[in-house]
Amino acid sequence: MKSEFFYKYPKTLLNKGTGFLADYTHSLNPYTGCSFACSYCYVRQMPVSTFRKKEWGTWIDIKKEAANLLRKELKRAKSKGKVTIFMSSSTDPYQPIEHKEKVTRSLLEVMVEEPPDFLFIQTRSPLVGRDIDLLLSLEERVRVSMTIETDREDIRKHFTPHAPPIQARLQTLQLLADAGVPTQTTIAPLLPSSEEFPKKLIKLVDRICIDDYFMGDGSGGRRTRNLGIESLYQELNVGEWYDPTAYQLVYDRFKRVFPGDQVLLSQKGFAPY
Ligand code: SF4
């Protein structure tokens, strides 16, 4: 998606982990806004988006001086106790502008110098593979969670036309796994997928998180209803997948291929590991 870019000097970077992220001490967003512009993105309904009055995905704030700020905040937070960070809750840290701006990479460099107890990186972008050198320096203190909502490229294109192709995400998982970076796949929000989906992941990851709008949009599915996402299902005649019980089919498919304790639901699948 074509986006406008703005440089901003934030006052703070680390935010307290609350609600869905209560298992973390902090959340960290290198950018505000996200050019992947997923149709179902729950951030569209949050104040950060609604106050802006421009379509989600068309604007991105790039956080300047982020590394210096994080260095100070991380030192202070670590002096008070354990620090576990979720990056990111309301943007993708590896969206396309990261190629040029390298804000996320600069934050990782700080975390290599001053390691948190744990860092969880949530992305759907192959660009995370660029930072394998830094991820390896964090050893077991990091986990990369690659979002793959479906194994069907036609479905991916319908719901998230501006997001990276599924195949590129699978290849990146392979790259990370080969290098020895701890990984998982997050199927969230769960979209219609094939029976073959678990077999495509079994050699790549040892942890699967499954989540849907009803468990995971922070409002019992209300935010997603307000976005009118159900119509996207109807356009493809897959309305039965927009249902609070639809996750069960995918959950059972994965449990037949993965050990039971490696398939987790909703918040548990995002928890520090
Ligand atoms: S990648 Fe994440 S933050 Fe970005 S639009 Fe999609 S769901 Fe929202």
mmCIF file of C-alpha atoms and ligand atoms in Angstrom:
data_model
loop_
_atom_site.group_PDB
_atom_site.id
_atom_site.type_symbol
_atom_site.label_atom_id
_atom_site.label_comp_id
_atom_site.label_asym_id
_atom_site.label_seq_id
_atom_site.Cartn_x
_atom_site.Cartn_y
_atom_site.Cartn_z
ATOM 1 C CA MET A 1 0.000 0.000 0.000
ATOM 2 C CA LYS A 2 1.210 3.526 -0.765
ATOM 3 C CA SER A 3 1.913 5.220 2.544
ATOM 4 C CA GLU A 4 2.996 8.698 3.661
ATOM 5 C CA PHE A 5 5.902 8.815 6.091
ATOM 6 C CA PHE A 6 6.458 11.161 9.022
ATOM 7 C CA TYR A 7 9.424 11.453 11.384
ATOM 8 C CA LYS A 8 8.524 11.669 15.073
ATOM 9 C CA TYR A 9 10.575 12.022 18.256
ATOM 10 C CA PRO A 10 8.789 9.880 20.860
ATOM 11 C CA LYS A 11 9.037 10.671 24.582
ATOM 12 C CA THR A 12 8.823 6.998 25.568
ATOM 13 C CA LEU A 13 9.268 3.679 23.776
ATOM 14 C CA LEU A 14 8.664 0.936 26.330
ATOM 15 C CA ASN A 15 5.025 0.699 27.361
ATOM 16 C CA LYS A 16 3.696 -1.352 30.241
ATOM 17 C CA GLY A 17 2.382 -4.771 29.201
ATOM 18 C CA THR A 18 -1.316 -4.815 30.033
ATOM 19 C CA GLY A 19 -4.475 -6.754 29.071
ATOM 20 C CA PHE A 20 -3.679 -9.381 26.436
ATOM 21 C CA LEU A 21 0.040 -8.679 26.981
ATOM 22 C CA ALA A 22 -0.060 -8.871 30.768
ATOM 23 C CA ASP A 23 2.458 -11.747 30.616
ATOM 24 C CA TYR A 24 5.025 -9.186 29.434
ATOM 25 C CA THR A 25 6.505 -6.324 31.408
ATOM 26 C CA HIS A 26 6.633 -4.132 28.282
ATOM 27 C CA SER A 27 5.497 -3.715 24.690
ATOM 28 C CA LEU A 28 7.637 -1.967 22.078
ATOM 29 C CA ASN A 29 6.530 -0.472 18.737
ATOM 30 C CA PRO A 30 9.311 0.861 16.448
ATOM 31 C CA TYR A 31 6.724 2.540 14.206
ATOM 32 C CA THR A 32 3.201 3.886 14.550
ATOM 33 C CA GLY A 33 0.961 2.756 11.695
ATOM 34 C CA CYS A 34 1.514 -0.211 9.392
ATOM 35 C CA SER A 35 1.633 -0.328 5.605
ATOM 36 C CA PHE A 36 0.615 -3.999 5.497
ATOM 37 C CA ALA A 37 -2.886 -2.595 6.147
ATOM 38 C CA CYS A 38 -4.511 -5.963 6.896
ATOM 39 C CA SER A 39 -8.288 -5.759 6.474
ATOM 40 C CA TYR A 40 -8.949 -7.290 9.890
ATOM 41 C CA CYS A 41 -6.274 -5.371 11.831
ATOM 42 C CA TYR A 42 -7.783 -4.624 15.260
ATOM 43 C CA VAL A 43 -5.602 -1.506 15.538
ATOM 44 C CA ARG A 44 -7.905 0.122 12.946
ATOM 45 C CA GLN A 45 -10.458 0.410 15.780
ATOM 46 C CA MET A 46 -8.049 1.772 18.374
ATOM 47 C CA PRO A 47 -7.492 5.473 19.232
ATOM 48 C CA VAL A 48 -4.049 5.494 17.548
ATOM 49 C CA SER A 49 -5.889 4.951 14.263
ATOM 50 C CA THR A 50 -9.304 6.568 14.810
ATOM 51 C CA PHE A 51 -7.820 9.921 15.997
ATOM 52 C CA ARG A 52 -5.684 10.102 12.872
ATOM 53 C CA LYS A 53 -8.715 10.285 10.555
ATOM 54 C CA LYS A 54 -6.751 8.807 7.643
ATOM 55 C CA GLU A 55 -7.098 5.273 6.405
ATOM 56 C CA TRP A 56 -5.047 2.678 8.314
ATOM 57 C CA GLY A 57 -1.993 1.811 6.233
ATOM 58 C CA THR A 58 -1.728 5.172 4.440
ATOM 59 C CA TRP A 59 0.450 6.830 7.106
ATOM 60 C CA ILE A 60 3.473 5.660 9.075
ATOM 61 C CA ASP A 61 5.304 7.497 11.858
ATOM 62 C CA ILE A 62 8.992 6.613 12.006
ATOM 63 C CA LYS A 63 10.392 6.878 15.512
ATOM 64 C CA LYS A 64 13.626 8.890 15.470
ATOM 65 C CA GLU A 65 16.390 8.568 18.067
ATOM 66 C CA ALA A 66 14.686 5.330 19.133
ATOM 67 C CA ALA A 67 17.910 3.468 19.965
ATOM 68 C CA ASN A 68 19.159 6.149 22.389
ATOM 69 C CA LEU A 69 15.799 6.306 24.087
ATOM 70 C CA LEU A 70 15.543 2.522 24.397
ATOM 71 C CA ARG A 71 19.060 2.297 25.843
ATOM 72 C CA LYS A 72 18.067 4.639 28.695
ATOM 73 C CA GLU A 73 14.656 3.041 29.285
ATOM 74 C CA LEU A 74 15.996 -0.504 29.181
ATOM 75 C CA LYS A 75 18.731 0.259 31.743
ATOM 76 C CA ARG A 76 16.162 1.848 34.049
ATOM 77 C CA ALA A 77 13.672 -1.035 33.617
ATOM 78 C CA LYS A 78 16.342 -3.690 34.206
ATOM 79 C CA SER A 79 17.454 -1.976 37.428
ATOM 80 C CA LYS A 80 13.917 -2.536 38.736
ATOM 81 C CA GLY A 81 13.638 -6.267 37.889
ATOM 82 C CA LYS A 82 12.803 -8.699 35.118
ATOM 83 C CA VAL A 83 12.188 -7.246 31.624
ATOM 84 C CA THR A 84 10.176 -9.145 29.012
ATOM 85 C CA ILE A 85 9.308 -7.312 25.796
ATOM 86 C CA PHE A 86 6.636 -7.915 23.141
ATOM 87 C CA MET A 87 7.564 -6.310 19.790
ATOM 88 C CA SER A 88 5.159 -5.322 18.374
ATOM 89 C CA SER A 89 1.563 -5.004 19.489
ATOM 90 C CA SER A 90 0.245 -2.366 17.079
ATOM 91 C CA THR A 91 2.584 -2.299 14.093
ATOM 92 C CA ASP A 92 4.770 -4.755 12.193
ATOM 93 C CA PRO A 93 8.425 -4.140 13.181
ATOM 94 C CA TYR A 94 9.530 -5.458 9.765
ATOM 95 C CA GLN A 95 7.129 -3.607 7.464
ATOM 96 C CA PRO A 96 8.699 -2.367 4.179
ATOM 97 C CA ILE A 97 10.002 1.002 5.454
ATOM 98 C CA GLU A 98 12.281 -0.939 7.846
ATOM 99 C CA HIS A 99 14.422 -1.851 4.796
ATOM 100 C CA LYS A 100 15.480 1.791 4.617
ATOM 101 C CA GLU A 101 15.034 3.181 8.129
ATOM 102 C CA LYS A 102 16.331 0.229 10.188
ATOM 103 C CA VAL A 103 14.627 1.416 13.376
ATOM 104 C CA THR A 104 13.910 -2.173 14.457
ATOM 105 C CA ARG A 105 17.477 -3.215 13.724
ATOM 106 C CA SER A 106 18.794 -0.314 15.818
ATOM 107 C CA LEU A 107 16.585 -1.456 18.723
ATOM 108 C CA LEU A 108 17.889 -5.014 18.411
ATOM 109 C CA GLU A 109 21.456 -3.683 18.505
ATOM 110 C CA VAL A 110 20.660 -2.005 21.815
ATOM 111 C CA MET A 111 19.115 -5.232 23.123
ATOM 112 C CA VAL A 112 22.233 -7.186 22.207
ATOM 113 C CA GLU A 113 24.284 -4.714 24.326
ATOM 114 C CA GLU A 114 21.749 -4.623 27.127
ATOM 115 C CA PRO A 115 19.742 -7.871 26.849
ATOM 116 C CA PRO A 116 16.221 -8.051 28.238
ATOM 117 C CA ASP A 117 15.229 -11.321 29.940
ATOM 118 C CA PHE A 118 13.086 -12.154 26.935
ATOM 119 C CA LEU A 119 12.079 -10.608 23.611
ATOM 120 C CA PHE A 120 9.133 -11.856 21.551
ATOM 121 C CA ILE A 121 9.107 -10.588 17.952
ATOM 122 C CA GLN A 122 5.758 -10.747 16.180
ATOM 123 C CA THR A 123 5.924 -10.194 12.416
ATOM 124 C CA ARG A 124 4.664 -11.457 9.074
ATOM 125 C CA SER A 125 7.629 -10.147 7.134
ATOM 126 C CA PRO A 126 10.559 -12.048 5.595
ATOM 127 C CA LEU A 127 12.702 -8.983 6.383
ATOM 128 C CA VAL A 128 13.250 -10.406 9.885
ATOM 129 C CA GLY A 129 15.739 -12.784 8.207
ATOM 130 C CA ARG A 130 18.067 -9.788 7.643
ATOM 131 C CA ASP A 131 18.688 -9.593 11.398
ATOM 132 C CA ILE A 132 19.665 -13.212 12.048
ATOM 133 C CA ASP A 133 23.122 -12.080 13.253
ATOM 134 C CA LEU A 134 21.572 -10.033 16.070
ATOM 135 C CA LEU A 135 18.889 -12.607 16.855
ATOM 136 C CA LEU A 136 21.560 -15.268 17.330
ATOM 137 C CA SER A 137 23.392 -13.003 19.779
ATOM 138 C CA LEU A 138 20.276 -12.988 21.957
ATOM 139 C CA GLU A 139 20.349 -16.827 22.063
ATOM 140 C CA GLU A 140 17.399 -18.266 24.030
ATOM 141 C CA ARG A 141 16.235 -14.812 25.105
ATOM 142 C CA VAL A 142 14.438 -14.258 21.807
ATOM 143 C CA ARG A 143 11.626 -15.938 19.900
ATOM 144 C CA VAL A 144 10.454 -14.942 16.417
ATOM 145 C CA SER A 145 6.761 -15.513 15.908
ATOM 146 C CA MET A 146 5.864 -15.516 12.214
ATOM 147 C CA THR A 147 2.201 -14.854 11.506
ATOM 148 C CA ILE A 148 0.811 -17.272 8.917
ATOM 149 C CA GLU A 149 -2.968 -17.050 9.095
ATOM 150 C CA THR A 150 -3.569 -19.555 6.303
ATOM 151 C CA ASP A 151 -1.599 -21.716 3.879
ATOM 152 C CA ARG A 152 -3.875 -20.634 0.996
ATOM 153 C CA GLU A 153 -2.412 -17.787 -1.057
ATOM 154 C CA ASP A 154 -5.833 -16.968 -2.595
ATOM 155 C CA ILE A 155 -7.204 -16.397 0.912
ATOM 156 C CA ARG A 156 -4.173 -14.353 1.956
ATOM 157 C CA LYS A 157 -4.562 -12.102 -1.104
ATOM 158 C CA HIS A 158 -8.261 -11.566 -0.384
ATOM 159 C CA PHE A 159 -7.828 -10.562 3.272
ATOM 160 C CA THR A 160 -4.345 -8.995 3.263
ATOM 161 C CA PRO A 161 -3.372 -7.997 -0.298
ATOM 162 C CA HIS A 162 -0.500 -5.778 0.927
ATOM 163 C CA ALA A 163 1.125 -8.375 3.193
ATOM 164 C CA PRO A 164 4.000 -10.679 2.165
ATOM 165 C CA PRO A 165 3.193 -13.966 0.332
ATOM 166 C CA ILE A 166 2.851 -17.128 2.411
ATOM 167 C CA GLN A 167 5.697 -18.895 0.613
ATOM 168 C CA ALA A 168 8.150 -16.118 1.510
ATOM 169 C CA ARG A 169 7.176 -16.417 5.174
ATOM 170 C CA LEU A 170 7.687 -20.200 5.115
ATOM 171 C CA GLN A 171 11.105 -19.736 3.499
ATOM 172 C CA THR A 172 12.052 -17.248 6.207
ATOM 173 C CA LEU A 173 11.018 -19.692 8.915
ATOM 174 C CA GLN A 174 13.275 -22.256 7.252
ATOM 175 C CA LEU A 175 16.146 -19.758 7.246
ATOM 176 C CA LEU A 176 15.629 -18.946 10.937
ATOM 177 C CA ALA A 177 15.274 -22.612 11.893
ATOM 178 C CA ASP A 178 18.450 -23.556 9.986
ATOM 179 C CA ALA A 179 20.349 -20.774 11.769
ATOM 180 C CA GLY A 180 19.051 -21.920 15.161
ATOM 181 C CA VAL A 181 16.838 -18.943 16.030
ATOM 182 C CA PRO A 182 13.877 -19.965 18.265
ATOM 183 C CA THR A 183 10.686 -19.614 16.230
ATOM 184 C CA GLN A 184 6.971 -20.265 16.244
ATOM 185 C CA THR A 185 4.073 -19.808 13.877
ATOM 186 C CA THR A 186 1.099 -17.748 14.891
ATOM 187 C CA ILE A 187 -2.123 -18.532 13.063
ATOM 188 C CA ALA A 188 -3.897 -15.325 13.950
ATOM 189 C CA PRO A 189 -6.445 -14.401 13.062
ATOM 190 C CA LEU A 190 -7.223 -17.874 11.846
ATOM 191 C CA LEU A 191 -8.391 -17.748 8.209
ATOM 192 C CA PRO A 192 -9.727 -20.608 6.037
ATOM 193 C CA SER A 193 -6.875 -23.068 5.470
ATOM 194 C CA SER A 194 -6.255 -26.516 3.978
ATOM 195 C CA GLU A 195 -5.841 -29.861 5.676
ATOM 196 C CA GLU A 196 -2.176 -29.835 4.608
ATOM 197 C CA PHE A 197 -1.361 -26.749 6.681
ATOM 198 C CA PRO A 198 0.155 -28.575 9.721
ATOM 199 C CA LYS A 199 2.407 -30.700 7.490
ATOM 200 C CA LYS A 200 3.857 -27.543 5.933
ATOM 201 C CA LEU A 201 4.985 -26.355 9.372
ATOM 202 C CA ILE A 202 6.002 -29.483 11.267
ATOM 203 C CA LYS A 203 9.647 -29.339 10.167
ATOM 204 C CA LEU A 204 9.934 -25.589 10.671
ATOM 205 C CA VAL A 205 8.623 -24.756 14.165
ATOM 206 C CA ASP A 206 8.055 -26.401 17.522
ATOM 207 C CA ARG A 207 5.297 -24.116 18.708
ATOM 208 C CA ILE A 208 1.981 -23.115 17.167
ATOM 209 C CA CYS A 209 -0.313 -20.392 18.448
ATOM 210 C CA ILE A 210 -3.888 -20.347 17.181
ATOM 211 C CA ASP A 211 -6.067 -17.315 17.773
ATOM 212 C CA ASP A 212 -9.213 -15.818 16.269
ATOM 213 C CA TYR A 213 -11.212 -12.590 16.443
ATOM 214 C CA PHE A 214 -13.479 -13.911 19.169
ATOM 215 C CA MET A 215 -10.676 -14.895 21.561
ATOM 216 C CA GLY A 216 -8.056 -12.405 20.525
ATOM 217 C CA ASP A 217 -9.250 -8.991 19.289
ATOM 218 C CA GLY A 218 -9.461 -7.715 22.861
ATOM 219 C CA SER A 219 -13.228 -7.148 22.706
ATOM 220 C CA GLY A 220 -14.774 -10.613 22.231
ATOM 221 C CA GLY A 221 -15.051 -10.012 18.474
ATOM 222 C CA ARG A 222 -16.775 -6.593 18.658
ATOM 223 C CA ARG A 223 -13.906 -4.659 17.038
ATOM 224 C CA THR A 224 -13.878 -7.104 14.135
ATOM 225 C CA ARG A 225 -17.675 -6.922 13.731
ATOM 226 C CA ASN A 226 -17.376 -3.124 13.557
ATOM 227 C CA LEU A 227 -14.878 -3.497 10.720
ATOM 228 C CA GLY A 228 -17.424 -5.529 8.706
ATOM 229 C CA ILE A 229 -14.973 -8.375 8.132
ATOM 230 C CA GLU A 230 -17.728 -10.974 7.844
ATOM 231 C CA SER A 231 -18.530 -9.726 4.333
ATOM 232 C CA LEU A 232 -15.042 -10.726 3.135
ATOM 233 C CA TYR A 233 -15.884 -14.315 4.118
ATOM 234 C CA GLN A 234 -19.235 -14.175 2.365
ATOM 235 C CA GLU A 235 -17.654 -12.919 -0.863
ATOM 236 C CA LEU A 236 -15.712 -16.208 -1.004
ATOM 237 C CA ASN A 237 -18.561 -18.395 0.284
ATOM 238 C CA VAL A 238 -16.554 -19.393 3.345
ATOM 239 C CA GLY A 239 -18.925 -17.910 5.915
ATOM 240 C CA GLU A 240 -18.654 -20.996 8.150
ATOM 241 C CA TRP A 241 -15.076 -19.921 8.970
ATOM 242 C CA TYR A 242 -16.322 -16.680 10.567
ATOM 243 C CA ASP A 243 -17.542 -18.438 13.656
ATOM 244 C CA PRO A 244 -16.332 -18.714 17.278
ATOM 245 C CA THR A 245 -16.081 -22.522 16.878
ATOM 246 C CA ALA A 246 -14.137 -22.563 13.585
ATOM 247 C CA TYR A 247 -10.770 -22.619 15.375
ATOM 248 C CA GLN A 248 -11.572 -26.122 16.673
ATOM 249 C CA LEU A 249 -11.159 -27.683 13.216
ATOM 250 C CA VAL A 250 -7.685 -26.166 12.765
ATOM 251 C CA TYR A 251 -6.731 -26.899 16.379
ATOM 252 C CA ASP A 252 -7.624 -30.586 15.891
ATOM 253 C CA ARG A 253 -5.766 -30.756 12.557
ATOM 254 C CA PHE A 254 -2.602 -29.416 14.204
ATOM 255 C CA LYS A 255 -2.933 -31.668 17.255
ATOM 256 C CA ARG A 256 -2.946 -34.671 14.940
ATOM 257 C CA VAL A 257 0.477 -33.659 13.537
ATOM 258 C CA PHE A 258 2.189 -31.739 16.391
ATOM 259 C CA PRO A 259 2.709 -32.914 19.999
ATOM 260 C CA GLY A 260 -0.248 -31.603 22.053
ATOM 261 C CA ASP A 261 1.829 -29.291 24.241
ATOM 262 C CA GLN A 262 3.161 -27.481 21.143
ATOM 263 C CA VAL A 263 -0.277 -26.276 20.001
ATOM 264 C CA LEU A 264 -1.493 -23.380 22.113
ATOM 265 C CA LEU A 265 -4.561 -21.206 22.024
ATOM 266 C CA SER A 266 -4.800 -17.409 22.109
ATOM 267 C CA GLN A 267 -2.949 -15.602 24.925
ATOM 268 C CA LYS A 268 -1.061 -18.733 26.044
ATOM 269 C CA GLY A 269 0.532 -18.979 22.597
ATOM 270 C CA PHE A 270 1.993 -15.482 22.884
ATOM 271 C CA ALA A 271 3.365 -15.902 26.406
ATOM 272 C CA PRO A 272 7.120 -15.702 27.151
ATOM 273 C CA TYR A 273 8.692 -19.101 26.688
HETATM 274 S S1 SF4 B 1 0.741 -6.492 10.081
HETATM 275 FE FE1 SF4 B 1 -0.231 -6.431 12.101
HETATM 276 S S2 SF4 B 1 -0.224 -4.263 12.688
HETATM 277 FE FE2 SF4 B 1 0.172 -4.381 10.485
HETATM 278 S S3 SF4 B 1 -1.842 -4.105 9.555
HETATM 279 FE FE3 SF4 B 1 -1.451 -6.320 9.714
HETATM 280 S S4 SF4 B 1 -2.387 -6.924 11.668
HETATM 281 FE FE4 SF4 B 1 -2.169 -4.668 11.701
#
